[in-house]
mmCIF file of C-alpha atoms and ligand atoms in Angstrom:
data_model
loop_
_atom_site.group_PDB
_atom_site.id
_atom_site.type_symbol
_atom_site.label_atom_id
_atom_site.label_comp_id
_atom_site.label_asym_id
_atom_site.label_seq_id
_atom_site.Cartn_x
_atom_site.Cartn_y
_atom_site.Cartn_z
ATOM 1 C CA MET A 842 105.150 16.559 120.438
ATOM 2 C CA ALA A 843 102.354 17.879 118.200
ATOM 3 C CA LEU A 844 100.441 19.105 121.474
ATOM 4 C CA GLY A 845 103.413 20.805 122.617
ATOM 5 C CA ARG A 846 103.731 22.986 119.390
ATOM 6 C CA HIS A 847 99.846 23.830 119.680
ATOM 7 C CA THR A 848 100.251 24.633 123.111
ATOM 8 C CA VAL A 849 103.267 27.113 122.327
ATOM 9 C CA VAL A 850 101.112 28.552 119.683
ATOM 10 C CA PHE A 851 98.181 28.777 122.088
ATOM 11 C CA VAL A 852 100.382 30.645 124.876
ATOM 12 C CA LEU A 853 101.925 33.169 122.100
ATOM 13 C CA PHE A 854 98.208 34.106 121.033
ATOM 14 C CA CYS A 855 97.159 34.626 124.707
ATOM 15 C CA CYS A 856 99.908 36.854 125.214
ATOM 16 C CA LEU A 857 99.216 38.906 122.105
ATOM 17 C CA CYS A 858 95.493 39.124 123.411
ATOM 18 C CA TYR A 859 96.573 40.257 126.816
ATOM 19 C CA ILE A 860 98.754 43.100 125.452
ATOM 20 C CA THR A 861 96.129 44.266 123.352
ATOM 21 C CA ALA A 862 93.302 44.063 125.618
ATOM 22 C CA PHE A 863 95.432 45.860 128.445
ATOM 23 C CA ALA A 864 96.888 49.001 126.142
ATOM 24 C CA VAL A 865 95.281 52.148 125.376
ATOM 25 C CA ILE A 866 95.200 52.760 121.592
ATOM 26 C CA LEU A 867 93.997 55.887 119.792
ATOM 27 C CA ARG A 868 92.899 56.221 116.283
ATOM 28 C CA THR A 869 91.575 59.301 114.357
ATOM 29 C CA THR A 870 89.460 59.516 111.301
ATOM 30 C CA ASN A 871 91.236 62.452 110.109
ATOM 31 C CA LYS A 872 94.777 63.561 110.747
ATOM 32 C CA ASP A 873 94.924 66.433 108.506
ATOM 33 C CA VAL A 874 91.784 68.310 108.891
ATOM 34 C CA TRP A 875 90.215 71.223 106.970
ATOM 35 C CA ALA A 876 87.515 73.562 108.323
ATOM 36 C CA ASN A 877 85.657 76.776 107.299
ATOM 37 C CA GLU A 878 86.079 79.892 109.513
ATOM 38 C CA PHE A 879 82.653 80.331 111.557
ATOM 39 C CA GLU A 880 81.712 76.968 111.309
ATOM 40 C CA PRO A 881 81.936 73.805 113.594
ATOM 41 C CA ILE A 882 84.547 71.120 113.105
ATOM 42 C CA GLU A 883 85.243 67.947 115.234
ATOM 43 C CA LEU A 884 88.597 66.573 115.722
ATOM 44 C CA THR A 885 88.219 62.924 116.537
ATOM 45 C CA CYS A 886 90.209 60.908 119.038
ATOM 46 C CA LEU A 887 88.722 57.487 119.053
ATOM 47 C CA ILE A 888 89.894 55.001 121.800
ATOM 48 C CA GLU A 889 90.241 51.532 120.001
ATOM 49 C CA SER A 890 91.164 49.730 123.097
ATOM 50 C CA ILE A 891 91.233 50.439 126.632
ATOM 51 C CA SER A 892 90.888 48.449 130.333
ATOM 52 C CA THR A 893 90.917 51.593 132.487
ATOM 53 C CA ASN A 894 87.637 52.839 133.724
ATOM 54 C CA ASN A 895 88.406 56.775 133.832
ATOM 55 C CA PRO A 896 91.278 57.336 131.718
ATOM 56 C CA ARG A 897 92.927 60.644 131.922
ATOM 57 C CA ILE A 898 92.138 62.643 128.515
ATOM 58 C CA GLU A 899 94.020 65.841 127.375
ATOM 59 C CA TRP A 900 94.163 67.926 124.465
ATOM 60 C CA LYS A 901 97.030 70.293 123.502
ATOM 61 C CA LYS A 902 97.271 72.972 120.782
ATOM 62 C CA ILE A 903 100.708 73.353 119.466
ATOM 63 C CA LYS A 904 101.193 76.840 117.713
ATOM 64 C CA ASN A 905 104.599 77.679 116.364
ATOM 65 C CA GLY A 906 106.257 74.746 118.419
ATOM 66 C CA VAL A 907 104.897 75.985 121.542
ATOM 67 C CA PRO A 908 102.005 73.596 123.230
ATOM 68 C CA SER A 909 99.457 74.933 125.407
ATOM 69 C CA TYR A 910 96.360 73.178 127.230
ATOM 70 C CA VAL A 911 92.945 72.982 125.368
ATOM 71 C CA TYR A 912 91.458 70.400 127.478
ATOM 72 C CA PHE A 913 92.923 69.831 130.919
ATOM 73 C CA GLN A 914 91.488 68.658 134.242
ATOM 74 C CA SER A 915 88.282 67.867 132.550
ATOM 75 C CA LYS A 916 87.807 71.405 131.308
ATOM 76 C CA ILE A 917 87.953 73.338 128.112
ATOM 77 C CA SER A 918 90.697 75.945 128.272
ATOM 78 C CA GLY A 919 92.611 78.609 126.634
ATOM 79 C CA ASP A 920 91.465 79.982 123.210
ATOM 80 C CA LEU A 921 88.615 77.249 123.021
ATOM 81 C CA GLU A 922 86.889 78.154 126.417
ATOM 82 C CA ASP A 923 83.786 79.190 124.993
ATOM 83 C CA ARG A 924 83.745 77.427 121.756
ATOM 84 C CA GLY A 925 85.008 73.952 122.703
ATOM 85 C CA VAL A 926 83.226 70.758 123.880
ATOM 86 C CA LEU A 927 84.669 67.397 124.650
ATOM 87 C CA ARG A 928 82.478 64.656 123.018
ATOM 88 C CA GLU A 929 82.685 60.904 123.679
ATOM 89 C CA PRO A 930 84.860 59.260 123.628
ATOM 90 C CA ALA A 931 87.655 61.881 123.491
ATOM 91 C CA ASN A 932 86.914 64.076 120.430
ATOM 92 C CA LEU A 933 87.294 67.700 120.605
ATOM 93 C CA LEU A 934 84.352 69.618 118.997
ATOM 94 C CA ILE A 935 84.990 73.317 118.104
ATOM 95 C CA LEU A 936 81.513 75.076 117.751
ATOM 96 C CA ASN A 937 82.874 77.975 115.839
ATOM 97 C CA ALA A 938 86.249 77.759 114.124
ATOM 98 C CA SER A 939 88.316 80.904 113.868
ATOM 99 C CA ARG A 940 91.351 81.650 111.749
ATOM 100 C CA SER A 941 93.665 81.530 114.798
ATOM 101 C CA ASP A 942 92.689 77.947 115.575
ATOM 102 C CA SER A 943 94.891 76.772 112.722
ATOM 103 C CA ALA A 944 97.513 74.510 114.630
ATOM 104 C CA LEU A 945 98.644 71.110 115.596
ATOM 105 C CA TYR A 946 96.272 69.385 118.108
ATOM 106 C CA ARG A 947 97.386 66.600 120.230
ATOM 107 C CA CYS A 948 95.125 64.203 122.029
ATOM 108 C CA GLU A 949 96.481 62.443 124.759
ATOM 109 C CA VAL A 950 95.114 59.477 126.822
ATOM 110 C CA ALA A 951 96.786 57.999 129.991
ATOM 111 C CA ALA A 952 95.030 54.770 131.309
ATOM 112 C CA ILE A 953 97.024 53.526 134.413
ATOM 113 C CA ASP A 954 95.473 50.593 134.831
ATOM 114 C CA ASP A 955 96.529 49.430 131.369
ATOM 115 C CA GLN A 956 99.871 47.266 130.423
ATOM 116 C CA LYS A 957 100.699 49.910 127.937
ATOM 117 C CA PRO A 958 99.109 53.036 129.832
ATOM 118 C CA PHE A 959 99.571 55.937 127.557
ATOM 119 C CA ASP A 960 98.852 56.971 123.751
ATOM 120 C CA GLU A 961 98.901 60.027 121.940
ATOM 121 C CA ILE A 962 97.780 61.298 118.403
ATOM 122 C CA LEU A 963 98.386 64.421 116.516
ATOM 123 C CA ILE A 964 96.071 65.947 114.387
ATOM 124 C CA SER A 965 96.567 69.199 112.026
ATOM 125 C CA LEU A 966 93.867 71.673 111.830
ATOM 126 C CA ALA A 967 93.794 74.276 108.924
ATOM 127 C CA VAL A 968 91.012 76.829 109.043
ATOM 128 C CA ARG A 969 89.913 78.428 105.430
ATOM 129 C CA VAL A 970 89.242 81.851 105.449
ATOM 130 C CA LYS A 971 86.763 83.342 102.800
ATOM 131 C CA PRO A 972 88.302 86.200 100.772
ATOM 132 C CA VAL A 973 87.012 89.773 101.670
ATOM 133 C CA ALA A 974 85.980 92.340 98.809
ATOM 134 C CA PRO A 975 89.212 92.642 96.648
ATOM 135 C CA ARG A 976 90.464 96.357 95.828
ATOM 136 C CA CYS A 977 90.111 96.785 92.307
ATOM 137 C CA SER A 978 91.639 99.386 89.942
ATOM 138 C CA VAL A 979 90.206 100.002 86.728
ATOM 139 C CA PRO A 980 91.213 103.151 84.714
ATOM 140 C CA ASP A 981 88.324 105.496 83.420
ATOM 141 C CA SER A 982 89.637 106.116 80.161
ATOM 142 C CA VAL A 983 92.228 105.084 77.805
ATOM 143 C CA ILE A 984 93.534 105.608 74.552
ATOM 144 C CA VAL A 985 93.223 102.915 71.795
ATOM 145 C CA GLY A 986 96.359 100.819 71.268
ATOM 146 C CA SER A 987 98.054 101.664 74.548
ATOM 147 C CA THR A 988 98.996 99.190 77.132
ATOM 148 C CA VAL A 989 96.359 99.172 80.189
ATOM 149 C CA GLU A 990 96.575 97.315 83.458
ATOM 150 C CA LEU A 991 93.723 96.226 85.574
ATOM 151 C CA ARG A 992 94.333 95.207 89.202
ATOM 152 C CA CYS A 993 92.905 93.092 91.631
ATOM 153 C CA SER A 994 93.928 91.908 95.317
ATOM 154 C CA GLU A 995 92.685 91.136 98.756
ATOM 155 C CA ASN A 996 94.896 89.651 101.430
ATOM 156 C CA GLU A 997 92.645 87.999 103.993
ATOM 157 C CA ALA A 998 91.741 84.855 102.287
ATOM 158 C CA PHE A 999 93.473 81.434 103.260
ATOM 159 C CA PRO A 1000 94.454 79.670 101.174
ATOM 160 C CA PRO A 1001 95.117 82.718 99.036
ATOM 161 C CA ALA A 1002 92.423 83.812 96.777
ATOM 162 C CA HIS A 1003 92.393 83.319 92.954
ATOM 163 C CA TYR A 1004 91.018 86.142 90.927
ATOM 164 C CA GLN A 1005 88.541 86.223 87.893
ATOM 165 C CA TRP A 1006 87.602 88.997 85.705
ATOM 166 C CA TYR A 1007 84.214 89.972 84.389
ATOM 167 C CA ARG A 1008 83.094 92.511 81.606
ATOM 168 C CA ASN A 1009 79.544 93.313 81.665
ATOM 169 C CA THR A 1010 79.094 90.499 84.168
ATOM 170 C CA GLU A 1011 80.489 87.845 81.579
ATOM 171 C CA GLU A 1012 83.598 86.043 82.902
ATOM 172 C CA LEU A 1013 86.756 86.615 80.847
ATOM 173 C CA PRO A 1014 88.365 83.502 79.807
ATOM 174 C CA GLU A 1015 91.782 83.079 81.246
ATOM 175 C CA GLU A 1016 93.157 82.780 77.554
ATOM 176 C CA PRO A 1017 91.259 85.160 75.118
ATOM 177 C CA LYS A 1018 91.950 82.937 72.212
ATOM 178 C CA THR A 1019 89.565 80.178 73.636
ATOM 179 C CA SER A 1020 86.347 82.346 73.034
ATOM 180 C CA ALA A 1021 84.983 83.632 69.844
ATOM 181 C CA ARG A 1022 83.774 86.769 71.810
ATOM 182 C CA PHE A 1023 87.240 87.651 73.217
ATOM 183 C CA TYR A 1024 89.198 86.353 70.432
ATOM 184 C CA ASN A 1025 90.517 89.576 69.333
ATOM 185 C CA SER A 1026 91.275 91.042 72.807
ATOM 186 C CA SER A 1027 95.170 91.329 73.434
ATOM 187 C CA TYR A 1028 94.838 90.723 77.303
ATOM 188 C CA VAL A 1029 96.981 88.512 79.437
ATOM 189 C CA MET A 1030 95.434 87.521 82.867
ATOM 190 C CA ASN A 1031 97.046 86.272 86.041
ATOM 191 C CA THR A 1032 94.613 84.532 88.081
ATOM 192 C CA GLN A 1033 97.031 84.402 91.114
ATOM 193 C CA THR A 1034 98.085 87.875 91.024
ATOM 194 C CA GLY A 1035 94.872 89.595 89.885
ATOM 195 C CA SER A 1036 96.587 91.556 86.943
ATOM 196 C CA LEU A 1037 94.563 91.843 83.843
ATOM 197 C CA LYS A 1038 96.979 93.438 81.412
ATOM 198 C CA PHE A 1039 95.738 94.420 77.599
ATOM 199 C CA ARG A 1040 98.762 94.873 75.481
ATOM 200 C CA THR A 1041 97.226 96.970 72.983
ATOM 201 C CA VAL A 1042 93.807 97.967 74.126
ATOM 202 C CA LYS A 1043 90.696 97.895 71.511
ATOM 203 C CA LYS A 1044 87.554 99.731 71.389
ATOM 204 C CA GLU A 1045 85.867 96.419 71.880
ATOM 205 C CA ASP A 1046 87.717 96.121 75.140
ATOM 206 C CA ALA A 1047 85.654 99.094 76.671
ATOM 207 C CA GLY A 1048 83.006 98.090 79.282
ATOM 208 C CA GLU A 1049 81.946 97.558 83.007
ATOM 209 C CA TYR A 1050 84.679 95.645 84.760
ATOM 210 C CA TYR A 1051 84.689 93.750 88.168
ATOM 211 C CA CYS A 1052 86.708 91.289 89.648
ATOM 212 C CA GLN A 1053 86.021 88.199 92.013
ATOM 213 C CA ALA A 1054 88.371 86.679 94.542
ATOM 214 C CA ARG A 1055 87.834 83.141 95.224
ATOM 215 C CA ASN A 1056 88.973 80.270 97.546
ATOM 216 C CA GLU A 1057 87.577 77.134 98.716
ATOM 217 C CA ALA A 1058 85.744 79.053 101.603
ATOM 218 C CA GLY A 1059 83.888 81.449 99.140
ATOM 219 C CA THR A 1060 84.054 84.434 97.028
ATOM 220 C CA SER A 1061 84.025 87.990 97.225
ATOM 221 C CA ARG A 1062 83.955 90.678 94.542
ATOM 222 C CA CYS A 1063 84.522 94.429 94.057
ATOM 223 C CA SER A 1064 81.886 96.974 92.757
ATOM 224 C CA SER A 1065 82.056 97.145 88.641
ATOM 225 C CA GLN A 1066 83.802 100.247 87.436
ATOM 226 C CA PRO A 1067 83.500 101.411 83.738
ATOM 227 C CA MET A 1068 86.469 101.633 81.308
ATOM 228 C CA GLU A 1069 86.190 103.914 78.420
ATOM 229 C CA VAL A 1070 88.299 103.431 75.267
ATOM 230 C CA TYR A 1071 88.527 106.264 72.988
ATOM 231 C CA ASP A 1072 90.148 107.075 69.519
ATOM 232 C CA LEU A 1073 93.052 109.558 69.472
ATOM 233 C CA ASP A 1074 91.831 111.072 66.296
ATOM 234 C CA ILE A 1075 94.686 112.415 64.675
ATOM 235 C CA VAL A 1076 92.875 114.220 61.509
ATOM 236 C CA GLY A 1077 90.173 115.544 63.804
ATOM 237 C CA ILE A 1078 92.735 116.996 66.216
ATOM 238 C CA SER A 1079 95.131 118.273 63.280
ATOM 239 C CA LEU A 1080 91.936 119.998 61.850
ATOM 240 C CA LYS A 1081 91.058 121.377 65.172
ATOM 241 C CA VAL A 1082 94.694 122.799 65.711
ATOM 242 C CA LEU A 1083 94.564 124.052 62.283
ATOM 243 C CA GLY A 1084 91.155 125.967 62.914
ATOM 244 C CA VAL A 1085 92.492 127.272 66.046
ATOM 245 C CA MET A 1086 95.739 128.491 64.277
ATOM 246 C CA ILE A 1087 93.746 130.190 61.441
ATOM 247 C CA ALA A 1088 91.340 131.874 64.257
ATOM 248 C CA VAL A 1089 94.557 133.317 65.912
ATOM 249 C CA ILE A 1090 96.069 134.718 62.612
ATOM 250 C CA PHE A 1091 92.444 136.498 61.933
ATOM 251 C CA VAL A 1092 92.662 137.956 65.300
ATOM 252 C CA THR A 1093 96.194 139.207 65.130
ATOM 253 C CA VAL A 1094 95.802 140.600 61.537
ATOM 254 C CA GLY A 1095 92.505 142.461 62.710
ATOM 255 C CA LEU A 1096 94.207 143.863 65.839
ATOM 256 C CA CYS A 1097 97.239 145.071 63.856
ATOM 257 C CA ARG A 1098 94.891 146.884 61.374
ATOM 258 C CA ILE A 1099 93.185 148.585 64.339
ATOM 259 C CA GLN A 1100 96.260 149.489 65.518
ATOM 260 C CA LYS A 1101 97.564 150.930 62.386
ATOM 261 C CA GLN A 1102 94.266 152.785 62.031
ATOM 262 C CA GLY A 1103 94.584 154.621 65.594
ATOM 263 C CA TYR A 1104 98.612 154.898 65.177
ATOM 264 C CA CYS A 1105 99.344 158.086 66.981
ATOM 265 C CA SER A 1106 97.330 157.859 69.989
ATOM 266 C CA CYS A 1107 98.179 154.258 70.334
ATOM 267 C CA LYS A 1108 101.915 154.811 70.197
ATOM 268 C CA ASP A 1109 101.918 157.801 72.334
ATOM 269 C CA HIS A 1110 99.970 156.075 75.053
ATOM 270 C CA GLY A 1111 101.403 152.401 74.724
ATOM 271 C CA ASP A 1112 105.363 153.089 74.330
ATOM 272 C CA SER A 1113 105.806 156.157 76.202
ATOM 273 C CA ASN A 1114 103.515 155.024 79.323
ATOM 274 C CA TYR A 1115 104.572 151.235 79.227
ATOM 275 C CA LYS A 1116 108.305 150.982 78.348
ATOM 276 C CA VAL A 1117 109.931 154.144 79.391
ATOM 277 C CA PRO A 1118 108.812 154.618 82.955
ATOM 278 C CA GLN A 1119 109.982 150.847 83.562
ATOM 279 C CA HIS A 1120 113.569 151.739 82.424
ATOM 280 C CA SER A 1121 113.546 155.193 84.193
ATOM 281 C CA SER A 1122 112.271 154.115 87.497
ATOM 282 C CA GLY A 1123 114.834 151.535 87.614
ATOM 283 C CA MET A 1124 117.327 154.192 87.037
ATOM 284 C CA ASP A 1125 115.665 156.424 89.745
ATOM 285 C CA TYR A 1126 115.916 153.510 92.266
ATOM 286 C CA VAL A 1127 119.505 153.157 91.992
ATOM 287 C CA SER A 1128 120.539 156.844 92.063
ATOM 288 C CA ALA A 1129 118.008 157.255 94.738
ATOM 289 C CA ASP A 1130 119.347 154.754 96.674
ATOM 290 C CA GLU A 1131 123.087 155.644 95.981
ATOM 291 C CA GLY A 1132 122.043 159.284 97.156
ATOM 292 C CA HIS A 1133 120.541 157.848 100.196
ATOM 293 C CA PHE A 1134 123.650 155.802 100.992
ATOM 294 C CA ARG A 1135 126.299 158.725 100.536
ATOM 295 C CA HIS A 1136 123.941 160.959 102.636
ATOM 296 C CA LYS A 1137 123.946 158.362 105.539
ATOM 297 C CA SER A 1138 127.881 157.717 105.067
ATOM 298 C CA SER A 1139 128.499 161.271 105.484
ATOM 299 C CA PHE A 1140 126.081 161.723 108.211
ATOM 300 C CA ILE A 1141 128.193 159.028 110.171
ATOM 301 C CA ILE A 1142 131.335 160.636 109.423
HETATM 302 C C1 NAG B 2466 81.402 83.001 115.402
HETATM 303 O O1 NAG B 2466 82.279 84.040 115.903
HETATM 304 C C2 NAG B 2466 82.029 85.214 115.237
HETATM 305 C C3 NAG B 2466 83.198 86.001 115.792
HETATM 306 O O2 NAG B 2466 84.257 85.521 116.448
HETATM 307 C C4 NAG B 2466 80.867 85.645 115.254
HETATM 308 O O3 NAG B 2466 80.272 87.231 114.705
HETATM 309 C C5 NAG B 2466 79.832 84.747 114.755
HETATM 310 O O4 NAG B 2466 78.341 84.965 115.144
HETATM 311 C C6 NAG B 2466 79.852 83.501 115.350
HETATM 312 N N1 NAG B 2466 78.924 82.226 114.882
HETATM 313 C C7 NAG B 2466 78.370 81.573 115.593
HETATM 314 C C8 NAG B 2466 77.626 80.619 114.598
HETATM 315 O O5 NAG B 2466 78.306 81.422 116.687
HETATM 316 C C1 NAG B 2467 87.990 89.818 65.248
HETATM 317 O O1 NAG B 2467 88.682 90.438 64.104
HETATM 318 C C2 NAG B 2467 88.358 89.973 62.999
HETATM 319 C C3 NAG B 2467 89.372 90.708 61.608
HETATM 320 O O2 NAG B 2467 89.672 91.833 62.103
HETATM 321 C C4 NAG B 2467 86.811 90.242 62.364
HETATM 322 O O3 NAG B 2467 86.617 89.977 61.219
HETATM 323 C C5 NAG B 2467 86.155 89.564 63.610
HETATM 324 O O4 NAG B 2467 84.704 89.660 63.205
HETATM 325 C C6 NAG B 2467 86.599 90.080 64.960
HETATM 326 N N1 NAG B 2467 85.914 89.279 65.834
HETATM 327 C C7 NAG B 2467 85.327 89.809 67.024
HETATM 328 C C8 NAG B 2467 84.696 88.693 68.102
HETATM 329 O O5 NAG B 2467 85.282 91.062 67.284
#
């Protein structure tokens, strides 16, 4: 009885060994692969067990649900034709990753001599793209106390970039209250959208500004641009306006006096030559026109 039980266990064990030994089983070291653009990346397709000597290996790329061949009949084809290599045992090496390589990849191995003759493994590849130089908008000059928004954006980066602002090469903290230097500044920063908004801009906010776009693949910045903050000096402006008004009054009074001194000559030339002809020429026009019209109509009759 005891021997019989042992025999059953042994037979079961052997069956298990047999199935594993005659089955193709694949494994990968990473199912969620991230790569940087223009860098090499290897998608691993390791064969855990196989009995067939020359298994058929295929790689497919699945983008937006549409599969296409990447490795087929022992050749790299499609997008990866010049950039792909198959490495032992069935790994796919991309020599120079491109943003268009982001997709699902399926490694398929068919081993006809095995009991379980087929296995496949799915790997997702995401290619990070470094940001390009962002477009920055910084106003040249603003009035103290006004609301001012500086903007920064770029749209190449993957994953999307985050933005950092710098003033005179010093990074602005996201929250001004956390820094002694920026404590009095009224800005609100949005690192996702690249907006830097001063609710009431101060003299101390003036400086050379630039912005940097950053993601896991790298950073890029725009060139720095100056922002000037000037006082709208009410007293100064009032004094200037007053000065101009006084000057105008003096000039007017002066002109009147000159006009009064040469009263006769001025009136004769000014009034009779300027105003009267304009009026009478209008009258002349009308009467001349009427005469012309009458003449015409009488001619027709
Ligand atoms: C990768 O490809 C890009 C353009 O497709 C090219 O400019 C670059 O030189 C390539 N890099 C390498 C290392 O081959
Ligand atoms: C912030 O404002 C306070 C009061 O106006 C002043 O004492 C302090 O020096 C200012 N800090 C900075 C960094 O400008």
